[in-house]
Short mmCIF file of C-alpha atoms in Angstrom, two decimals:
data_model
loop_
_atom_site.label_atom_id
_atom_site.label_comp_id
_atom_site.label_asym_id
_atom_site.label_seq_id
_atom_site.Cartn_x
_atom_site.Cartn_y
_atom_site.Cartn_z
CA MET A 1 -21.33 20.86 4.77
CA HIS A 2 -23.92 20.09 2.13
CA PHE A 3 -26.34 18.21 4.32
CA GLY A 4 -28.88 21.01 4.75
CA ARG A 5 -30.69 20.44 1.52
CA HIS A 6 -32.22 17.05 2.24
CA ILE A 7 -35.98 16.81 2.47
CA SER A 8 -35.59 14.03 4.98
CA GLY A 9 -34.20 15.47 8.19
CA GLN A 10 -33.55 11.91 9.30
CA PHE A 11 -31.24 11.32 6.34
CA ASN A 12 -29.18 14.35 7.41
CA VAL A 13 -28.93 12.99 10.90
CA GLU A 14 -27.78 9.61 9.63
CA LEU A 15 -25.14 11.04 7.29
CA GLU A 16 -23.86 13.37 9.99
CA SER A 17 -23.68 10.47 12.42
CA ILE A 18 -21.59 8.37 10.03
CA ARG A 19 -19.28 11.30 9.40
CA THR A 20 -18.82 11.82 13.13
CA HIS A 21 -17.97 8.15 13.54
CA VAL A 22 -15.30 8.40 10.84
CA LEU A 23 -13.74 11.34 12.65
CA THR A 24 -13.83 9.44 15.93
CA MET A 25 -12.18 6.48 14.25
CA GLY A 26 -9.57 8.81 12.75
CA GLY A 27 -8.87 10.27 16.18
CA LEU A 28 -8.45 6.80 17.66
CA VAL A 29 -6.10 5.71 14.86
CA GLU A 30 -4.03 8.86 15.28
CA GLN A 31 -3.78 8.15 18.99
CA GLN A 32 -2.81 4.52 18.37
CA LEU A 33 -0.06 5.60 15.99
CA SER A 34 1.36 8.21 18.35
CA TYR A 35 1.27 5.82 21.29
CA ALA A 36 2.99 3.11 19.24
CA ILE A 37 5.74 5.45 18.15
CA GLN A 38 6.13 6.83 21.66
CA ALA A 39 6.34 3.25 22.96
CA LEU A 40 9.05 2.46 20.42
CA ASN A 41 11.10 5.57 21.08
CA LYS A 42 10.84 5.46 24.87
CA GLU A 43 10.84 1.65 25.12
CA ASP A 44 7.57 1.77 27.00
CA VAL A 45 6.37 -1.82 26.85
CA GLU A 46 3.21 -1.07 28.84
CA LEU A 47 2.10 1.56 26.35
CA ALA A 48 2.93 -0.77 23.46
CA ARG A 49 0.73 -3.47 25.04
CA LYS A 50 -2.10 -0.97 25.32
CA VAL A 51 -1.85 -0.25 21.58
CA VAL A 52 -2.01 -3.96 20.74
CA ARG A 53 -4.93 -4.40 23.14
CA ASP A 54 -6.89 -1.50 21.63
CA ASP A 55 -6.52 -2.54 17.99
CA HIS A 56 -9.83 -4.39 18.13
CA LYS A 57 -11.57 -1.06 18.77
CA VAL A 58 -10.30 0.27 15.44
CA ASN A 59 -11.39 -2.92 13.69
CA ALA A 60 -14.82 -2.79 15.27
CA MET A 61 -15.29 0.80 14.14
CA GLU A 62 -14.39 -0.13 10.57
CA VAL A 63 -16.95 -2.94 10.55
CA SER A 64 -19.66 -0.82 12.12
CA ILE A 65 -19.16 2.22 9.86
CA ASP A 66 -19.08 -0.05 6.82
CA ASP A 67 -22.35 -1.57 7.93
CA ALA A 68 -23.92 1.84 8.51
CA CYS A 69 -22.86 2.90 5.00
CA THR A 70 -24.42 -0.17 3.38
CA ARG A 71 -27.62 0.33 5.35
CA ILE A 72 -27.91 3.98 4.41
CA ILE A 73 -27.45 3.11 0.72
CA ALA A 74 -30.18 0.46 0.90
CA LYS A 75 -32.56 2.68 2.84
CA ARG A 76 -31.99 6.15 1.41
CA GLN A 77 -30.84 5.32 -2.11
CA PRO A 78 -28.48 8.26 -2.25
CA THR A 79 -27.24 9.62 -5.56
CA ALA A 80 -24.69 12.17 -6.73
CA LYS A 81 -22.80 13.89 -3.96
CA ASP A 82 -24.38 11.92 -1.11
CA LEU A 83 -23.39 8.68 -2.76
CA ARG A 84 -19.88 9.97 -3.37
CA LEU A 85 -19.61 10.88 0.30
CA ILE A 86 -20.55 7.36 1.32
CA MET A 87 -18.14 5.84 -1.20
CA ALA A 88 -15.37 8.12 0.04
CA ILE A 89 -16.12 7.07 3.62
CA ILE A 90 -16.10 3.35 2.79
CA LYS A 91 -12.65 3.71 1.28
CA THR A 92 -11.32 6.07 3.94
CA ILE A 93 -12.08 3.69 6.79
CA THR A 94 -10.21 0.87 5.03
CA ASP A 95 -7.10 3.04 4.97
CA LEU A 96 -7.63 4.15 8.56
CA GLU A 97 -7.90 0.54 9.66
CA ARG A 98 -4.62 -0.28 7.90
CA ILE A 99 -2.91 2.64 9.63
CA GLY A 100 -4.23 1.08 12.84
CA ASP A 101 -2.51 -2.16 11.82
CA VAL A 102 0.72 -0.26 11.29
CA ALA A 103 0.44 1.08 14.85
CA THR A 104 -0.01 -2.46 16.16
CA ARG A 105 2.95 -3.71 14.17
CA ILE A 106 5.18 -0.96 15.56
CA ALA A 107 3.90 -1.66 19.06
CA ARG A 108 4.85 -5.33 18.64
CA VAL A 109 8.38 -4.30 17.69
CA ALA A 110 8.50 -2.12 20.82
CA ILE A 111 7.47 -5.13 22.90
CA GLU A 112 10.02 -7.48 21.34
CA SER A 113 12.79 -4.92 20.97
CA PRO A 114 15.79 -5.28 23.29
CA SER A 115 16.38 -2.45 25.73
CA SER A 116 18.67 0.41 24.75
CA LYS A 117 21.54 -0.86 26.91
CA GLU A 118 22.04 -3.68 24.46
CA ARG A 119 21.89 -1.44 21.43
CA GLN A 120 25.03 -0.73 19.52
CA PHE A 121 23.53 1.91 17.27
CA GLN A 122 21.45 5.01 17.45
CA VAL A 123 19.14 5.87 14.60
CA SER A 124 16.27 8.12 15.40
CA LEU A 125 12.93 7.38 13.83
CA GLU A 126 11.69 10.55 15.47
CA PRO A 127 11.60 12.87 12.41
CA LEU A 128 10.01 10.16 10.26
CA CYS A 129 7.38 9.49 12.93
CA ARG A 130 6.67 13.14 13.48
CA GLN A 131 6.10 13.67 9.76
CA ALA A 132 3.80 10.66 9.45
CA ILE A 133 1.66 11.71 12.42
CA GLN A 134 1.57 15.25 11.08
CA MET A 135 0.33 13.98 7.68
CA LEU A 136 -2.36 11.86 9.32
CA HIS A 137 -3.44 14.75 11.52
CA GLN A 138 -3.67 17.12 8.57
CA VAL A 139 -5.57 14.70 6.35
CA LEU A 140 -8.12 14.04 9.09
CA ASP A 141 -8.49 17.76 9.45
CA ALA A 142 -9.01 18.12 5.69
CA PHE A 143 -11.56 15.30 5.87
CA ALA A 144 -13.45 16.99 8.71
CA ARG A 145 -13.79 20.15 6.64
CA MET A 146 -13.86 18.36 3.26
CA ASP A 147 -11.22 20.86 2.21
CA VAL A 148 -9.73 19.90 -1.17
CA GLU A 149 -6.99 22.49 -1.07
CA ALA A 150 -5.77 21.16 2.26
CA ALA A 151 -6.02 17.61 0.89
CA ALA A 152 -3.86 18.53 -2.11
CA GLU A 153 -1.28 20.07 0.25
CA VAL A 154 -1.13 16.93 2.39
CA HIS A 155 -0.77 14.81 -0.75
CA LYS A 156 2.48 16.60 -1.56
CA LEU A 157 3.97 15.97 1.88
CA ASP A 158 4.52 12.31 1.04
CA ASP A 159 7.64 13.11 -0.99
CA LYS A 160 9.29 14.53 2.11
CA LEU A 161 8.29 11.45 4.11
CA ASP A 162 9.75 9.18 1.42
CA ALA A 163 13.02 11.13 1.43
CA GLU A 164 13.26 10.90 5.20
CA TYR A 165 12.54 7.18 5.00
CA GLU A 166 15.32 6.66 2.44
CA ALA A 167 17.75 8.49 4.70
CA VAL A 168 16.79 6.29 7.67
CA VAL A 169 17.23 3.12 5.62
CA ARG A 170 20.66 4.19 4.39
CA GLN A 171 21.75 4.92 7.96
CA LEU A 172 20.43 1.60 9.23
CA MET A 173 22.17 -0.23 6.40
CA THR A 174 25.49 1.30 7.46
CA TYR A 175 24.97 0.06 11.01
CA MET A 176 24.18 -3.40 9.70
CA MET A 177 27.41 -3.54 7.74
CA GLU A 178 29.47 -2.22 10.63
CA ASP A 179 28.23 -4.74 13.10
CA PRO A 180 26.43 -7.72 11.59
CA LYS A 181 25.39 -9.17 14.93
CA ASN A 182 22.90 -6.30 15.23
CA ILE A 183 21.21 -7.24 11.97
CA PRO A 184 18.11 -8.96 13.43
CA HIS A 185 17.32 -6.00 15.65
CA ILE A 186 18.07 -3.39 13.00
CA LEU A 187 15.77 -5.25 10.62
CA GLN A 188 12.97 -4.83 13.14
CA VAL A 189 13.60 -1.09 13.19
CA MET A 190 13.71 -1.09 9.40
CA TRP A 191 10.32 -2.82 9.15
CA SER A 192 8.93 -0.19 11.51
CA ALA A 193 10.37 2.60 9.40
CA ARG A 194 8.82 1.08 6.31
CA ALA A 195 5.47 0.71 8.03
CA ILE A 196 5.59 4.38 9.00
CA GLU A 197 6.47 5.34 5.45
CA ARG A 198 3.38 3.45 4.28
CA VAL A 199 1.22 5.64 6.51
CA GLY A 200 2.03 8.44 4.09
CA ASP A 201 0.66 6.42 1.17
CA ARG A 202 -2.53 5.72 3.12
CA CYS A 203 -2.91 9.42 3.89
CA GLN A 204 -2.49 10.18 0.19
CA ASN A 205 -5.32 7.75 -0.55
CA ILE A 206 -7.59 9.62 1.86
CA CYS A 207 -6.64 12.92 0.17
CA GLU A 208 -7.76 11.40 -3.12
CA TYR A 209 -11.13 10.35 -1.66
CA ILE A 210 -11.72 13.88 -0.36
CA ILE A 211 -11.07 15.26 -3.85
CA TYR A 212 -13.32 12.58 -5.34
CA PHE A 213 -16.13 13.55 -3.00
CA VAL A 214 -15.90 17.30 -3.48
CA LYS A 215 -14.92 17.49 -7.15
CA GLY A 216 -16.39 14.24 -8.45
CA LYS A 217 -13.05 13.42 -10.05
CA ASP A 218 -11.14 10.23 -9.47
CA VAL A 219 -7.52 11.39 -9.19
CA ARG A 220 -6.01 8.08 -8.06
CA HIS A 221 -2.80 7.00 -9.79
CA LEU A 222 -2.38 10.43 -11.37
CA GLY A 223 0.21 12.26 -9.29
CA ASP A 224 0.39 15.72 -7.75
CA GLN A 225 0.23 17.71 -10.99
CA SER A 226 -3.08 16.16 -12.05
CA ILE A 227 -4.47 16.80 -8.60
CA ASP A 228 -3.62 20.48 -8.90
CA ASP A 229 -5.28 20.49 -12.33
CA ALA A 230 -8.41 18.83 -10.92
CA LEU A 231 -8.78 21.62 -8.37
CA LYS A 232 -8.65 24.43 -10.92
CA MET B 1 -25.52 -17.02 -9.85
CA HIS B 2 -28.47 -15.17 -8.40
CA PHE B 3 -28.98 -12.74 -11.24
CA GLY B 4 -32.00 -14.48 -12.80
CA ARG B 5 -34.57 -13.03 -10.48
CA HIS B 6 -34.37 -9.38 -11.49
CA ILE B 7 -37.37 -7.86 -13.16
CA SER B 8 -35.05 -5.61 -15.09
CA GLY B 9 -33.13 -7.67 -17.61
CA GLN B 10 -30.87 -4.70 -18.10
CA PHE B 11 -29.85 -4.72 -14.44
CA ASN B 12 -28.78 -8.35 -14.83
CA VAL B 13 -26.69 -7.45 -17.82
CA GLU B 14 -25.01 -4.60 -15.95
CA LEU B 15 -24.22 -6.69 -12.87
CA GLU B 16 -22.88 -9.52 -15.01
CA SER B 17 -20.74 -7.07 -16.95
CA ILE B 18 -19.17 -5.66 -13.77
CA ARG B 19 -18.50 -9.16 -12.48
CA THR B 20 -16.82 -10.10 -15.76
CA HIS B 21 -14.64 -7.01 -15.53
CA VAL B 22 -13.54 -7.98 -12.03
CA LEU B 23 -12.54 -11.42 -13.28
CA THR B 24 -10.65 -9.88 -16.19
CA MET B 25 -8.86 -7.56 -13.77
CA GLY B 26 -8.08 -10.55 -11.54
CA GLY B 27 -6.63 -12.41 -14.50
CA LEU B 28 -4.45 -9.45 -15.43
CA VAL B 29 -3.19 -9.04 -11.85
CA GLU B 30 -2.39 -12.75 -11.64
CA GLN B 31 -0.45 -12.46 -14.88
CA GLN B 32 1.40 -9.38 -13.66
CA LEU B 33 2.39 -11.17 -10.48
CA SER B 34 3.63 -14.30 -12.26
CA TYR B 35 5.56 -12.26 -14.80
CA ALA B 36 7.17 -10.18 -12.05
CA ILE B 37 8.23 -13.25 -10.13
CA GLN B 38 9.46 -14.95 -13.29
CA ALA B 39 11.43 -11.81 -14.14
CA LEU B 40 13.00 -11.82 -10.68
CA ASN B 41 13.88 -15.50 -10.70
CA LYS B 42 15.20 -15.60 -14.27
CA GLU B 43 16.65 -12.08 -14.22
CA ASP B 44 14.60 -11.18 -17.24
CA VAL B 45 14.79 -7.39 -17.32
CA GLU B 46 12.65 -7.14 -20.45
CA LEU B 47 9.78 -8.99 -18.81
CA ALA B 48 10.17 -6.88 -15.67
CA ARG B 49 9.91 -3.72 -17.79
CA LYS B 50 6.72 -5.05 -19.34
CA VAL B 51 5.21 -5.52 -15.87
CA VAL B 52 6.04 -1.95 -14.90
CA ARG B 53 4.68 -0.69 -18.22
CA ASP B 54 1.39 -2.58 -17.83
CA ASP B 55 0.64 -1.46 -14.27
CA HIS B 56 -1.46 1.43 -15.57
CA LYS B 57 -3.88 -1.12 -17.09
CA VAL B 58 -4.59 -2.55 -13.65
CA ASN B 59 -5.06 0.96 -12.24
CA ALA B 60 -7.40 1.93 -15.06
CA MET B 61 -9.51 -1.16 -14.47
CA GLU B 62 -9.84 -0.35 -10.79
CA VAL B 63 -11.01 3.18 -11.56
CA SER B 64 -13.45 2.05 -14.24
CA ILE B 65 -15.01 -0.78 -12.19
CA ASP B 66 -15.34 1.55 -9.21
CA ASP B 67 -17.12 4.04 -11.41
CA ALA B 68 -19.43 1.36 -12.82
CA CYS B 69 -20.30 0.27 -9.26
CA THR B 70 -21.17 3.80 -8.18
CA ARG B 71 -23.28 4.33 -11.28
CA ILE B 72 -25.20 1.09 -10.81
CA ILE B 73 -25.97 2.03 -7.19
CA ALA B 74 -27.26 5.45 -8.23
CA LYS B 75 -29.29 4.09 -11.12
CA ARG B 76 -30.61 0.75 -9.84
CA GLN B 77 -30.73 1.39 -6.10
CA PRO B 78 -29.85 -2.19 -5.27
CA THR B 79 -30.59 -3.64 -1.86
CA ALA B 80 -29.80 -6.82 0.05
CA LYS B 81 -27.71 -9.32 -1.88
CA ASP B 82 -27.22 -7.14 -4.96
CA LEU B 83 -25.89 -4.33 -2.82
CA ARG B 84 -23.63 -6.74 -0.95
CA LEU B 85 -22.26 -7.95 -4.28
CA ILE B 86 -21.40 -4.42 -5.31
CA MET B 87 -19.82 -3.67 -1.94
CA ALA B 88 -17.79 -6.88 -2.16
CA ILE B 89 -16.63 -5.89 -5.64
CA ILE B 90 -15.62 -2.37 -4.59
CA LYS B 91 -13.42 -3.82 -1.88
CA THR B 92 -12.08 -6.70 -3.95
CA ILE B 93 -10.74 -4.42 -6.68
CA THR B 94 -8.86 -2.33 -4.12
CA ASP B 95 -7.02 -5.45 -2.99
CA LEU B 96 -6.44 -6.57 -6.57
CA GLU B 97 -4.95 -3.20 -7.42
CA ARG B 98 -2.59 -3.45 -4.45
CA ILE B 99 -1.48 -6.90 -5.56
CA GLY B 100 -0.77 -5.25 -8.91
CA ASP B 101 1.43 -2.74 -7.04
CA VAL B 102 3.28 -5.63 -5.42
CA ALA B 103 3.98 -7.04 -8.88
CA THR B 104 5.38 -3.70 -10.00
CA ARG B 105 7.54 -3.41 -6.91
CA ILE B 106 9.00 -6.88 -7.51
CA ALA B 107 9.56 -6.04 -11.17
CA ARG B 108 11.51 -2.92 -10.13
CA VAL B 109 13.75 -5.07 -7.94
CA ALA B 110 14.31 -7.38 -10.91
CA ILE B 111 15.34 -4.37 -13.01
CA GLU B 112 17.72 -2.96 -10.40
CA SER B 113 19.01 -6.31 -9.15
CA PRO B 114 22.60 -7.24 -10.05
CA SER B 115 23.04 -10.28 -12.27
CA SER B 116 23.57 -13.68 -10.70
CA LYS B 117 27.31 -13.66 -11.43
CA GLU B 118 27.71 -10.99 -8.79
CA ARG B 119 25.60 -12.81 -6.26
CA GLN B 120 27.27 -14.44 -3.33
CA PHE B 121 24.18 -16.16 -2.01
CA GLN B 122 21.39 -18.35 -3.23
CA VAL B 123 18.02 -18.14 -1.58
CA SER B 124 15.10 -19.27 -3.65
CA LEU B 125 11.92 -17.27 -3.47
CA GLU B 126 10.40 -19.91 -5.71
CA PRO B 127 8.27 -21.83 -3.13
CA LEU B 128 7.04 -18.57 -1.58
CA CYS B 129 6.12 -17.21 -5.00
CA ARG B 130 4.42 -20.41 -6.07
CA GLN B 131 2.28 -20.41 -2.95
CA ALA B 132 1.28 -16.76 -3.35
CA ILE B 133 0.28 -17.20 -6.98
CA GLN B 134 -1.60 -20.36 -6.06
CA MET B 135 -3.54 -18.48 -3.37
CA LEU B 136 -4.40 -15.69 -5.76
CA HIS B 137 -5.48 -18.15 -8.42
CA GLN B 138 -7.70 -20.06 -5.99
CA VAL B 139 -9.32 -16.97 -4.54
CA LEU B 140 -10.15 -15.65 -8.00
CA ASP B 141 -11.65 -19.02 -8.78
CA ALA B 142 -13.71 -18.88 -5.57
CA PHE B 143 -14.80 -15.37 -6.52
CA ALA B 144 -15.87 -16.48 -10.00
CA ARG B 145 -18.11 -19.16 -8.49
CA MET B 146 -18.88 -17.20 -5.28
CA ASP B 147 -17.93 -20.40 -3.47
CA VAL B 148 -17.69 -19.76 0.29
CA GLU B 149 -16.25 -23.16 1.09
CA ALA B 150 -13.42 -22.62 -1.38
CA ALA B 151 -12.91 -19.11 0.04
CA ALA B 152 -12.60 -20.51 3.56
CA GLU B 153 -10.01 -23.03 2.32
CA VAL B 154 -7.92 -20.32 0.67
CA HIS B 155 -8.12 -18.24 3.85
CA LYS B 156 -6.32 -21.00 5.73
CA LEU B 157 -3.47 -21.19 3.22
CA ASP B 158 -2.05 -17.91 4.51
CA ASP B 159 -0.49 -19.62 7.54
CA LYS B 160 1.64 -21.75 5.23
CA LEU B 161 2.68 -18.68 3.27
CA ASP B 162 3.65 -16.89 6.49
CA ALA B 163 5.73 -19.87 7.62
CA GLU B 164 7.52 -20.00 4.27
CA TYR B 165 8.16 -16.27 4.48
CA GLU B 166 9.66 -16.58 7.96
CA ALA B 167 11.98 -19.34 6.69
CA VAL B 168 13.13 -17.17 3.78
CA VAL B 169 13.81 -14.21 6.07
CA ARG B 170 15.85 -16.35 8.47
CA GLN B 171 17.92 -17.67 5.59
CA LEU B 172 18.48 -14.20 4.16
CA MET B 173 19.51 -12.91 7.57
CA THR B 174 22.18 -15.59 7.80
CA TYR B 175 23.58 -14.51 4.43
CA MET B 176 23.63 -10.91 5.58
CA MET B 177 25.63 -11.77 8.66
CA GLU B 178 28.04 -13.95 6.74
CA ASP B 179 28.88 -11.35 4.17
CA PRO B 180 27.81 -7.82 5.07
CA LYS B 181 28.78 -6.36 1.70
CA ASN B 182 25.76 -8.16 0.24
CA ILE B 183 23.38 -6.44 2.63
CA PRO B 184 21.96 -3.85 0.18
CA HIS B 185 21.11 -6.50 -2.38
CA ILE B 186 19.76 -8.99 0.16
CA LEU B 187 17.54 -6.26 1.56
CA GLN B 188 16.02 -5.87 -1.90
CA VAL B 189 15.25 -9.57 -1.97
CA MET B 190 13.83 -9.32 1.53
CA TRP B 191 11.49 -6.49 0.55
CA SER B 192 10.31 -8.63 -2.36
CA ALA B 193 9.69 -11.59 -0.06
CA ARG B 194 7.71 -9.37 2.26
CA ALA B 195 5.67 -7.97 -0.61
CA ILE B 196 4.85 -11.50 -1.73
CA GLU B 197 3.85 -12.45 1.80
CA ARG B 198 1.44 -9.50 1.78
CA VAL B 199 -0.28 -10.94 -1.29
CA GLY B 200 -1.55 -13.66 1.03
CA ASP B 201 -3.16 -11.07 3.31
CA ARG B 202 -4.83 -9.44 0.31
CA CYS B 203 -6.17 -12.80 -0.83
CA GLN B 204 -7.55 -13.38 2.66
CA ASN B 205 -9.38 -10.06 2.41
CA ILE B 206 -11.01 -11.18 -0.84
CA CYS B 207 -12.06 -14.46 0.82
CA GLU B 208 -13.77 -12.40 3.49
CA TYR B 209 -15.67 -10.34 0.90
CA ILE B 210 -16.91 -13.51 -0.79
CA ILE B 211 -18.24 -14.77 2.56
CA TYR B 212 -19.78 -11.36 3.24
CA PHE B 213 -21.59 -11.43 -0.09
CA VAL B 214 -22.90 -14.99 0.17
CA LYS B 215 -23.60 -15.23 3.89
CA GLY B 216 -24.21 -11.58 4.72
CA LYS B 217 -21.72 -11.86 7.58
CA ASP B 218 -18.73 -9.61 8.05
CA VAL B 219 -15.97 -12.00 9.14
CA ARG B 220 -13.07 -9.56 8.97
CA HIS B 221 -10.65 -9.56 11.90
CA LEU B 222 -12.14 -12.78 13.26
CA GLY B 223 -9.76 -15.57 12.24
CA ASP B 224 -10.22 -18.97 10.62
CA GLN B 225 -12.35 -20.53 13.37
CA SER B 226 -15.02 -17.82 13.17
CA ILE B 227 -15.06 -18.18 9.41
CA ASP B 228 -15.76 -21.88 9.73
CA ASP B 229 -18.54 -21.06 12.21
CA ALA B 230 -20.04 -18.51 9.82
CA LEU B 231 -20.34 -21.17 7.13
CA LYS B 232 -22.24 -23.64 9.29
#
């Protein structure tokens, strides 16, 4: 990283500590999301309850990292790349917290969902889930190394996630039409699928913050091609 | 406002300019949302196209205000309340931009939606829409005056919006079950309803940033009661 050049050793320590906290938060959110999805797929109500119970930990981390960022700005008056790092962190943790909310929402569906014996349809959210967790894992990895190339790669994965999501929705719609009495339950599954699809958008946001930090270019709202151009 | 006390007159001017831009952005987002909803309700495809076309303006404002905030931090090294104002602004514009996305999503539904002649059901999104726009309008007003009491009032309105949303979903579900061939179209309406419901959550976030700025207390994730306590 770039932290070596500070005159104040204490500043380095503080920046490194915030960065570590973001990675810890990312790890927790990734765990929450996998547990939630596991709970949904295996109908594990206990695990789903654990996810709901642990959501406050994610929230608390967001608040505490945010506070640390504001304090470091006030105290150290960072400029240039240091300031961009802090800005990127402030935005990243907002998206991480929202992914945490997605996990909780999926866990709630797992808790309220009827058991498989009552189900008249089988649509697997497995591939969609696997892709979303993969994207989150890769973007956290890119964040840890502040690797713009990796971030740009992750950014492109969202198209695949969207396509998978569309396929799931089409399948679920067919089941709804075939047997309307399943509609309320299928809608629950559909909301979950949509929530998982949104994880991809959140991961894309984090990719954009990584690029902003490293390259100093704001590539939001620009699409994959402009991101590739920004990295040249 | 609190801007009078700065030694640097130029700093005042810069802060005031950023705040004005946020209010302009808020006004544009409010307009986008009302146009989108109007387009959906009156099946006005032209108006819907305008909303989609103008989304880039909202995005550009987000990027430019964000940039102005980062520059003012680097240049003026604000602390305490000034820094909290800038932090509140950085977060507020993210939520405003997302409300702008909601408007675009609704406009897309209005463009793709079949005309009313083909519709076999009538569910009005009107009350839900009215409430969401009202919430956005009030929170922008609270932001303009940095009025914590008004912010706390808006925060409470979300429960009503959620209840209205639940009622709409139940109604739509009944129509789906009655006539499954309408399912694809009803799902579109349902996604719109959900997007509008989310506007309420975004407005709540902005309420929380107003309280953070004025009171210096982070009331996120705490609920209405804790917000009332924070204002005492």
